[in-house]
Amino acid sequence: MSKSLIIAEKPSVAQDIVRALTPVAGKFEKAADHFENDRYVVTSAVGHLVEIKAPEEYDVKRGKWSFAHLPVVPPHFDLAPIDKAKSRLQAVVKLVKRKDVTELINACDAGREGELIFRLIVQYAGGAKGKIEKPIQRLWLQSMTPQAIRDGFAALRSDEQMLGLADAARSRSEADWLVGINGTRAMTAFNSRDGGFFLTTVGRVQTPTLSIVVEREEKIRKHIPRDYWEIKAGFGAAAGDYEGKWFDPKFKKNEDPDRRADRLWTETEAKTIADAVRGQPGTVSEEAKPSTQASPGLYDLTTLQREANGRFGFSAKTTLSLAQALYEKHKVLTYPRTDSRHLPEDYLPVVKQAFQMIAEEDLPGPLQALAEHARKGLKEGYVKPTKRVFDNTKVSDHFAIIPTLQAPRSLSEAEAKLYDLVVKRFLAVFYPSAEYLVTTRITKVNEHHFQTNGKVLVNPGWLAVYGKEAQDEDANLVPVQPNEAVSNEGVNIVALATRPPARYTEATLLSAMEGAGKLIDDDELREAMAEKGLGTPATRAQVIEGLILEKYMHREGRELIPTAKAFQLMTLLRGLGVEDLTKPELTGNWEYQLAEIEHGRMSRDAFMGGIATMAERIVKKAKEYDRDTIPGDYATLKAPCPNCGGVVKENYRRFACEACDFSITKIPGGRSFELAEVERFLIDKKIGPLEGFRSKAGWPFTAELKLVFDDEINNWKLEFDFGEDDKAKDDGEPVDFSGQQSLGPCPKCKGHVYEHGSNYVCEHAVGAHTTCDFKTGKIILTQPVSHEQLHKLLTTGKTDLLENFVSNKTRRKFKAFLAYDKKEGKVSFEFEPRAAKVPAKKAAAKKAAA
């Protein structure tokens, strides 16, 4: 009997499909890697199972990256299994090839990436031909409720309908590979010309995103504060006191962004005005206008990520994973990876049902308060068709994130916070606008004007959903009569200074990525990016995390701060004349052309030909650059030259003295010096231990740096200090630990353990007469070991679970405890025990850590 094979993107979705189809298609039997009944076989990927790669003869390993092997423009792309997904891939391919499977149904996530995941699996299953001669249909799901899944199966799309999307998906993937590989290898080769390996990654989305952050930081660094003054006066009316601020009613905006109507630019002018009005009575006039404020629109993923970052401090990555869990695991939200803030025009009945669910279900905890607002919305007839919410022209692959008809049960605290955000926005968008009375009061003292603003909430409307039923007390203005004379109770001059623009947070950077199309001059490209921006809602969090992982920027509180490596990359791309890699026009152009491919108006071959030409141009520019340095905006260091006391200046590759031959590289061991670090290094002649260095083959390591005087060159030079010679250099000389507090007892000899160089050592392991050899690193595989954790290790035998170790072999992060192994006499890794199928009494696995 012939069957249809349904391939979902994730195991949880496959289970949902089985549950939804069971009432209409019969019971499914569960096998090791699929479900099956008389009609269907249901299986799933786990995200991407295969990846595109260059054919073997074009593949260049990391240690051999050089211009000799560039550009890499293969005539076609092979497919390779992703290591961690090999067994799942084999299971899915086996089902695809089954003789009784006569039809394939793509049930991967609705969108470009879901299309790509399915197409690559089928291509891989087709072997050398890359083709499976079986008909294909497409399941397009927006919600994971059982009825929505059954409705999706009743309206399957044909393969012909999806071919444009499939071509666009492949083209985007291959184009990103070509630009990313050639750009990254060319810039890495350029930066590694003087030796070492300085990994310099670039990408179509990550580099313009980084450029946005760097340009903001450049403005902050160049900002020169300008002093200005404001004048505030207190006035007494018959009904009470109020405050006003001086302003110039004749003020007109010009090109100076710092100028405002209420700012004075000399203290003398401010004092003159203050003296003129001090003690003088004033007359009052005011204008009150009604004002309305509509609820913000429904959430797309980026808006949700922005708000969750601002409200709760959640990273974009955290918000996405919470929203995905609420969609997949709990089934209480619709598909979260969406860039639409509208609903389909036929969705009105579903919205009413969702209001009914919120009104009637016993929601957990604080969510119960929302039932009252849902009941009121239904009773007052608030849910009605409106283009603000229901608009087919603004729904593409997916619609806005809203609650499903499934009531939540057993949400975590973080999940409940996010669900609460979505439900409140969903209810509020149908409520009437909030109504205010906005009052502008002008108090005139002689010829000088003071302004006071008041805003009174008349009808809360949608604000009631957020618990704002009444106006805050401090927003109320004491009433005055028309032309009432008021007394002057005092005048105060406030000295202030202009401030630089704020650094980006994840919330504001997500906004900038989403609105990057506004930065584009070309009308067609701006239109192509109007709904897209940089990246997609699903990938923006990943882009930000990638920039942090590659040390292009770091988080400080909620701020994102670019590193020296980021500035160096921007200087390089500008200097080489490949600035298009830093601009959103690149994405705008791609999105425009990919949309043309999707709608059959452009061929895939024409698009890929243009991408290959671009990759070749990037490599050519880097390969042929022959000047000594890249032009840029370079720093002059405050620290003097250690050799002659002269001025040390930065150029593209080095920090060099203007007066003598002293210079040091800016990127020792593939790691860029931050300006503050190099200043300290030149003064202290040592720094560290620092992490993030890379060997010639690209593997990370940690070390101290020191400046040593070399008699041969009669100058100072930079050297790595790995701490291996701590013991040797101390031979014959006692080490003074009297200024330090012991971190705990030595596990070997019970002596005291102290910090020493790049290690923690036993007091008896250094100096003239060593009787112990206990030593462990202060940083192990990029994971700093704090004094508190070392103390815990020495007193209890084991640290807490530490999460930021990075494997030298795979470069992947891993978690482990550090524990003292008595048998080996050294500190080792101890891993969390895996859940065993049968009770096991084996000790946790161990291997040497330091």
CSV table of C-alpha atoms in Angstrom, one decimal, residues 434-777:
chain,number,residue,atom,x,y,z
A,434,ALA,CA,-6.4,56.1,25.2
A,435,GLU,CA,-7.7,59.7,25.5
A,436,TYR,CA,-5.8,62.6,27.0
A,437,LEU,CA,-6.2,66.3,27.6
A,438,VAL,CA,-2.9,67.9,26.7
A,439,THR,CA,-2.3,71.3,28.2
A,440,THR,CA,0.4,73.8,27.2
A,441,ARG,CA,0.8,76.7,29.6
A,442,ILE,CA,2.8,79.7,28.8
A,443,THR,CA,3.8,82.1,31.7
A,444,LYS,CA,5.1,85.4,30.4
A,445,VAL,CA,7.4,87.5,32.6
A,446,ASN,CA,8.2,90.8,31.0
A,447,GLU,CA,9.3,89.7,27.5
A,448,HIS,CA,10.5,86.3,28.6
A,449,HIS,CA,8.4,83.1,28.2
A,450,PHE,CA,8.3,79.9,30.4
A,451,GLN,CA,6.5,76.7,29.3
A,452,THR,CA,4.8,74.1,31.4
A,453,ASN,CA,3.2,71.0,30.0
A,454,GLY,CA,0.5,68.8,31.5
A,455,LYS,CA,-1.2,65.6,30.2
A,456,VAL,CA,-4.3,64.3,31.9
A,457,LEU,CA,-5.7,60.8,31.1
A,458,VAL,CA,-9.4,61.2,30.4
A,459,ASN,CA,-10.2,57.6,29.2
A,460,PRO,CA,-7.6,54.9,29.6
A,461,GLY,CA,-8.8,52.8,26.7
A,462,TRP,CA,-6.2,50.1,25.9
A,463,LEU,CA,-4.0,51.3,28.7
A,464,ALA,CA,-6.4,49.6,31.1
A,465,VAL,CA,-5.1,46.2,29.9
A,466,TYR,CA,-1.7,47.3,31.2
A,467,GLY,CA,-3.2,48.3,34.6
A,468,LYS,CA,-3.1,52.1,33.9
A,469,GLU,CA,-6.6,53.2,34.9
A,470,ALA,CA,-5.8,56.6,36.2
A,471,GLN,CA,-3.3,59.4,35.5
A,472,ASP,CA,-0.2,59.6,37.7
A,473,GLU,CA,-0.6,62.3,40.3
A,474,ASP,CA,2.5,64.2,39.3
A,475,ALA,CA,1.1,64.8,35.8
A,476,ASN,CA,-1.8,67.0,37.0
A,477,LEU,CA,-1.4,70.7,36.7
A,478,VAL,CA,-2.9,73.1,39.2
A,479,PRO,CA,-5.7,75.0,37.4
A,480,VAL,CA,-5.3,78.7,36.5
A,481,GLN,CA,-7.7,81.3,35.3
A,482,PRO,CA,-7.3,83.0,31.8
A,483,ASN,CA,-4.7,85.7,32.1
A,484,GLU,CA,-4.2,85.1,35.8
A,485,ALA,CA,-1.4,87.0,37.4
A,486,VAL,CA,1.1,84.7,39.1
A,487,SER,CA,3.9,85.4,41.6
A,488,ASN,CA,7.5,84.5,40.9
A,489,GLU,CA,8.6,82.1,43.7
A,490,GLY,CA,12.2,81.7,42.5
A,491,VAL,CA,14.5,81.3,39.5
A,492,ASN,CA,17.2,78.6,39.1
A,493,ILE,CA,19.9,78.3,36.5
A,494,VAL,CA,20.8,74.7,35.6
A,495,ALA,CA,24.3,74.1,34.0
A,496,LEU,CA,24.4,71.1,31.7
A,497,ALA,CA,26.4,69.7,28.8
A,498,THR,CA,25.5,67.9,25.6
A,499,ARG,CA,25.9,64.2,25.7
A,500,PRO,CA,27.0,61.8,22.9
A,501,PRO,CA,24.4,59.4,21.3
A,502,ALA,CA,23.6,56.4,23.5
A,503,ARG,CA,25.4,53.1,22.8
A,504,TYR,CA,23.3,50.3,21.2
A,505,THR,CA,21.6,47.8,23.4
A,506,GLU,CA,20.2,44.6,21.9
A,507,ALA,CA,16.8,46.3,21.8
A,508,THR,CA,18.0,49.3,19.9
A,509,LEU,CA,20.4,47.3,17.6
A,510,LEU,CA,17.5,45.0,16.6
A,511,SER,CA,15.5,48.2,15.7
A,512,ALA,CA,18.5,49.4,13.6
A,513,MET,CA,18.8,46.0,11.9
A,514,GLU,CA,15.1,46.0,11.2
A,515,GLY,CA,15.1,49.5,9.8
A,516,ALA,CA,18.4,49.3,8.0
A,517,GLY,CA,16.6,49.8,4.7
A,518,LYS,CA,15.9,53.4,5.6
A,519,LEU,CA,19.6,54.1,5.3
A,520,ILE,CA,19.6,53.2,1.6
A,521,ASP,CA,19.3,56.0,-1.1
A,522,ASP,CA,18.3,53.8,-4.0
A,523,ASP,CA,14.4,53.7,-4.1
A,524,GLU,CA,14.2,50.1,-5.5
A,525,LEU,CA,16.6,48.6,-3.0
A,526,ARG,CA,15.0,50.6,-0.1
A,527,GLU,CA,11.6,49.1,-1.2
A,528,ALA,CA,13.1,45.6,-1.3
A,529,MET,CA,14.3,46.0,2.3
A,530,ALA,CA,11.3,47.9,3.6
A,531,GLU,CA,9.9,44.7,5.1
A,532,LYS,CA,13.2,42.9,5.6
A,533,GLY,CA,16.0,44.9,7.1
A,534,LEU,CA,19.3,43.2,7.9
A,535,GLY,CA,18.9,39.5,8.5
A,536,THR,CA,15.5,37.9,9.3
A,537,PRO,CA,13.6,37.9,12.6
A,538,ALA,CA,14.9,34.3,13.0
A,539,THR,CA,18.6,35.1,12.4
A,540,ARG,CA,19.1,38.5,14.0
A,541,ALA,CA,19.7,37.1,17.5
A,542,GLN,CA,22.2,34.6,16.0
A,543,VAL,CA,24.0,37.5,14.2
A,544,ILE,CA,24.5,39.5,17.4
A,545,GLU,CA,25.7,36.4,19.3
A,546,GLY,CA,28.1,35.6,16.5
A,547,LEU,CA,29.6,39.1,16.6
A,548,ILE,CA,30.1,38.6,20.4
A,549,LEU,CA,31.6,35.1,19.9
A,550,GLU,CA,34.1,36.4,17.3
A,551,LYS,CA,35.2,39.2,19.8
A,552,TYR,CA,33.9,42.0,17.5
A,553,MET,CA,31.9,43.4,20.4
A,554,HIS,CA,31.1,42.6,24.0
A,555,ARG,CA,28.2,43.1,26.4
A,556,GLU,CA,28.7,45.6,29.3
A,557,GLY,CA,25.4,45.5,31.2
A,558,ARG,CA,22.9,46.0,28.5
A,559,GLU,CA,25.2,48.0,26.2
A,560,LEU,CA,27.0,46.5,23.2
A,561,ILE,CA,30.5,47.9,22.8
A,562,PRO,CA,32.7,47.2,19.7
A,563,THR,CA,36.2,46.1,20.2
A,564,ALA,CA,39.5,47.1,18.6
A,565,LYS,CA,39.1,44.2,16.2
A,566,ALA,CA,35.8,45.7,15.0
A,567,PHE,CA,37.4,49.1,14.3
A,568,GLN,CA,40.3,47.4,12.5
A,569,LEU,CA,38.0,45.5,10.2
A,570,MET,CA,36.0,48.6,9.3
A,571,THR,CA,39.3,50.5,8.6
A,572,LEU,CA,40.5,47.6,6.4
A,573,LEU,CA,37.3,47.3,4.4
A,574,ARG,CA,37.1,51.1,3.8
A,575,GLY,CA,40.8,51.2,3.0
A,576,LEU,CA,40.6,48.3,0.5
A,577,GLY,CA,37.7,49.9,-1.3
A,578,VAL,CA,35.2,47.1,-0.5
A,579,GLU,CA,32.9,49.2,1.7
A,580,ASP,CA,29.9,47.6,0.1
A,581,LEU,CA,30.4,44.8,2.6
A,582,THR,CA,29.7,47.3,5.4
A,583,LYS,CA,26.5,48.7,3.9
A,584,PRO,CA,22.9,47.5,4.0
A,585,GLU,CA,22.6,48.1,0.3
A,586,LEU,CA,24.2,44.7,-0.2
A,587,THR,CA,21.3,43.0,1.6
A,588,GLY,CA,18.8,45.3,-0.1
A,589,ASN,CA,20.1,44.3,-3.5
A,590,TRP,CA,20.1,40.6,-2.6
A,591,GLU,CA,16.5,40.8,-1.2
A,592,TYR,CA,15.3,42.5,-4.3
A,593,GLN,CA,16.9,39.9,-6.6
A,594,LEU,CA,15.8,36.9,-4.4
A,595,ALA,CA,12.2,38.2,-4.5
A,596,GLU,CA,12.5,38.4,-8.3
A,597,ILE,CA,13.7,34.7,-8.3
A,598,GLU,CA,10.9,33.7,-6.0
A,599,HIS,CA,8.3,35.2,-8.4
A,600,GLY,CA,10.0,33.8,-11.5
A,601,ARG,CA,11.2,37.2,-12.9
A,602,MET,CA,15.0,36.5,-12.5
A,603,SER,CA,17.0,33.3,-13.1
A,604,ARG,CA,19.0,31.7,-10.4
A,605,ASP,CA,22.0,31.5,-12.7
A,606,ALA,CA,22.1,35.2,-13.4
A,607,PHE,CA,22.0,36.0,-9.6
A,608,MET,CA,24.8,33.5,-8.8
A,609,GLY,CA,26.9,34.9,-11.6
A,610,GLY,CA,26.8,38.3,-10.1
A,611,ILE,CA,27.7,36.9,-6.6
A,612,ALA,CA,30.7,35.1,-8.1
A,613,THR,CA,31.9,38.3,-9.7
A,614,MET,CA,31.6,40.2,-6.4
A,615,ALA,CA,33.6,37.5,-4.5
A,616,GLU,CA,36.4,37.7,-7.1
A,617,ARG,CA,36.5,41.5,-6.8
A,618,ILE,CA,36.8,41.3,-2.9
A,619,VAL,CA,39.8,38.9,-3.2
A,620,LYS,CA,41.4,40.9,-6.0
A,621,LYS,CA,41.3,44.2,-4.0
A,622,ALA,CA,42.9,42.6,-0.9
A,623,LYS,CA,45.5,40.6,-2.9
A,624,GLU,CA,46.7,43.6,-4.9
A,625,TYR,CA,46.9,46.2,-2.1
A,626,ASP,CA,50.6,47.2,-2.0
A,627,ARG,CA,50.9,50.2,0.3
A,628,ASP,CA,52.5,50.0,3.8
A,629,THR,CA,49.5,50.9,5.8
A,630,ILE,CA,45.7,51.3,5.4
A,631,PRO,CA,44.5,54.9,5.7
A,632,GLY,CA,42.4,55.4,8.8
A,633,ASP,CA,41.5,57.5,11.9
A,634,TYR,CA,44.3,56.3,14.2
A,635,ALA,CA,45.0,57.0,17.9
A,636,THR,CA,48.0,58.8,19.5
A,637,LEU,CA,48.8,56.9,22.8
A,638,LYS,CA,49.2,58.8,26.1
A,639,ALA,CA,51.8,56.3,27.3
A,640,PRO,CA,55.4,57.3,26.3
A,641,CYS,CA,57.7,55.1,24.3
A,642,PRO,CA,59.5,52.7,26.7
A,643,ASN,CA,62.7,53.1,24.8
A,644,CYS,CA,63.1,56.9,24.3
A,645,GLY,CA,60.1,58.5,26.0
A,646,GLY,CA,58.8,59.7,22.6
A,647,VAL,CA,55.2,59.8,21.2
A,648,VAL,CA,53.7,56.4,20.2
A,649,LYS,CA,51.2,56.4,17.4
A,650,GLU,CA,48.9,53.7,15.9
A,651,ASN,CA,48.9,52.7,12.3
A,652,TYR,CA,47.0,49.8,10.7
A,653,ARG,CA,49.4,47.0,11.8
A,654,ARG,CA,51.5,48.4,14.7
A,655,PHE,CA,52.0,50.9,17.5
A,656,ALA,CA,55.2,52.7,16.6
A,657,CYS,CA,57.3,55.5,18.2
A,658,GLU,CA,57.7,58.6,16.1
A,659,ALA,CA,61.2,59.3,17.4
A,660,CYS,CA,63.0,55.9,17.5
A,661,ASP,CA,62.7,52.3,16.1
A,662,PHE,CA,60.4,51.0,18.8
A,663,SER,CA,57.2,49.3,17.6
A,664,ILE,CA,55.0,46.4,18.6
A,665,THR,CA,52.3,44.6,16.6
A,666,LYS,CA,48.6,45.5,17.2
A,667,ILE,CA,47.5,41.9,16.9
A,668,PRO,CA,49.9,39.6,18.8
A,669,GLY,CA,48.8,36.0,18.4
A,670,GLY,CA,45.8,37.0,16.3
A,671,ARG,CA,44.2,39.1,19.1
A,672,SER,CA,43.8,42.8,18.8
A,673,PHE,CA,45.0,45.1,21.5
A,674,GLU,CA,42.4,47.4,23.0
A,675,LEU,CA,43.7,50.9,23.5
A,676,ALA,CA,43.4,50.8,27.2
A,677,GLU,CA,45.4,47.5,27.2
A,678,VAL,CA,48.3,48.8,25.2
A,679,GLU,CA,48.5,51.9,27.3
A,680,ARG,CA,48.8,49.8,30.4
A,681,PHE,CA,51.2,47.4,28.7
A,682,LEU,CA,53.7,50.1,27.7
A,683,ILE,CA,53.7,51.5,31.3
A,684,ASP,CA,53.7,48.2,33.2
A,685,LYS,CA,55.7,46.2,30.6
A,686,LYS,CA,53.5,43.2,31.3
A,687,ILE,CA,49.8,42.4,31.0
A,688,GLY,CA,47.6,39.4,31.4
A,689,PRO,CA,46.8,36.6,31.4
A,690,LEU,CA,44.7,37.4,28.4
A,691,GLU,CA,42.5,35.0,26.4
A,692,GLY,CA,41.5,35.0,22.8
A,693,PHE,CA,45.0,34.5,21.2
A,694,ARG,CA,45.1,32.0,18.3
A,695,SER,CA,47.8,29.7,17.0
A,696,LYS,CA,48.9,29.6,13.4
A,697,ALA,CA,46.3,26.8,12.8
A,698,GLY,CA,43.6,29.0,14.4
A,699,TRP,CA,43.2,27.3,17.8
A,700,PRO,CA,42.6,29.6,20.9
A,701,PHE,CA,45.1,29.9,23.7
A,702,THR,CA,45.7,32.1,26.8
A,703,ALA,CA,48.9,33.8,27.8
A,704,GLU,CA,50.6,36.8,29.4
A,705,LEU,CA,52.5,39.4,27.4
A,706,LYS,CA,55.7,41.1,28.5
A,707,LEU,CA,58.0,43.8,27.1
A,708,VAL,CA,61.6,42.7,27.4
A,709,PHE,CA,64.8,44.6,26.5
A,710,ASP,CA,66.8,42.9,23.7
A,711,ASP,CA,70.5,43.8,23.7
A,712,GLU,CA,70.9,42.6,20.1
A,713,ILE,CA,68.4,45.2,18.7
A,714,ASN,CA,69.1,47.7,21.6
A,715,ASN,CA,65.3,48.1,22.0
A,716,TRP,CA,62.3,46.6,23.7
A,717,LYS,CA,60.3,43.8,22.1
A,718,LEU,CA,57.0,42.0,22.9
A,719,GLU,CA,57.1,38.3,24.0
A,720,PHE,CA,54.5,35.8,25.1
A,721,ASP,CA,54.8,34.5,28.7
A,722,PHE,CA,52.9,31.2,29.1
A,723,GLY,CA,53.8,30.8,32.7
A,724,GLU,CA,55.7,27.6,32.1
A,725,ASP,CA,58.9,29.0,33.4
A,726,ASP,CA,57.5,30.3,36.7
A,727,LYS,CA,59.4,27.8,38.7
A,728,ALA,CA,62.7,28.1,36.7
A,729,LYS,CA,62.8,31.9,37.0
A,730,ASP,CA,62.3,31.7,40.8
A,731,ASP,CA,65.1,29.2,41.4
A,732,GLY,CA,67.5,30.6,44.0
A,733,GLU,CA,65.2,33.5,44.9
A,734,PRO,CA,62.5,33.2,47.6
A,735,VAL,CA,59.0,34.4,46.5
A,736,ASP,CA,57.3,36.9,48.8
A,737,PHE,CA,53.6,36.1,49.3
A,738,SER,CA,53.2,38.2,52.4
A,739,GLY,CA,51.0,40.8,50.6
A,740,GLN,CA,48.6,38.1,49.5
A,741,GLN,CA,45.8,36.2,51.3
A,742,SER,CA,46.0,32.4,51.0
A,743,LEU,CA,43.4,31.0,48.7
A,744,GLY,CA,43.2,27.7,50.5
A,745,PRO,CA,45.3,24.6,51.5
A,746,CYS,CA,47.4,22.8,48.9
A,747,PRO,CA,45.8,19.5,48.1
A,748,LYS,CA,49.3,17.8,47.9
A,749,CYS,CA,51.2,19.1,50.9
A,750,LYS,CA,48.7,21.3,52.9
A,751,GLY,CA,50.8,24.4,52.3
A,752,HIS,CA,49.1,27.7,51.3
A,753,VAL,CA,48.1,28.3,47.6
A,754,TYR,CA,48.6,31.8,46.2
A,755,GLU,CA,48.3,33.6,42.8
A,756,HIS,CA,51.6,33.7,41.0
A,757,GLY,CA,52.1,34.9,37.4
A,758,SER,CA,49.5,33.2,35.2
A,759,ASN,CA,49.0,30.4,37.7
A,760,TYR,CA,47.8,29.5,41.2
A,761,VAL,CA,50.7,27.7,42.9
A,762,CYS,CA,51.6,26.1,46.2
A,763,GLU,CA,54.0,28.3,48.3
A,764,HIS,CA,56.4,25.3,48.4
A,765,ALA,CA,56.4,24.9,44.5
A,766,VAL,CA,58.4,28.1,43.9
A,767,GLY,CA,61.5,29.7,45.2
A,768,ALA,CA,64.9,28.3,46.2
A,769,HIS,CA,64.0,24.9,47.7
A,770,THR,CA,60.8,23.4,46.1
A,771,THR,CA,59.2,20.5,47.9
A,772,CYS,CA,55.8,20.4,46.0
A,773,ASP,CA,54.7,20.8,42.4
A,774,PHE,CA,51.1,21.8,42.7
A,775,LYS,CA,50.1,24.4,40.1
A,776,THR,CA,46.9,25.2,38.1
A,777,GLY,CA,46.1,27.9,35.5
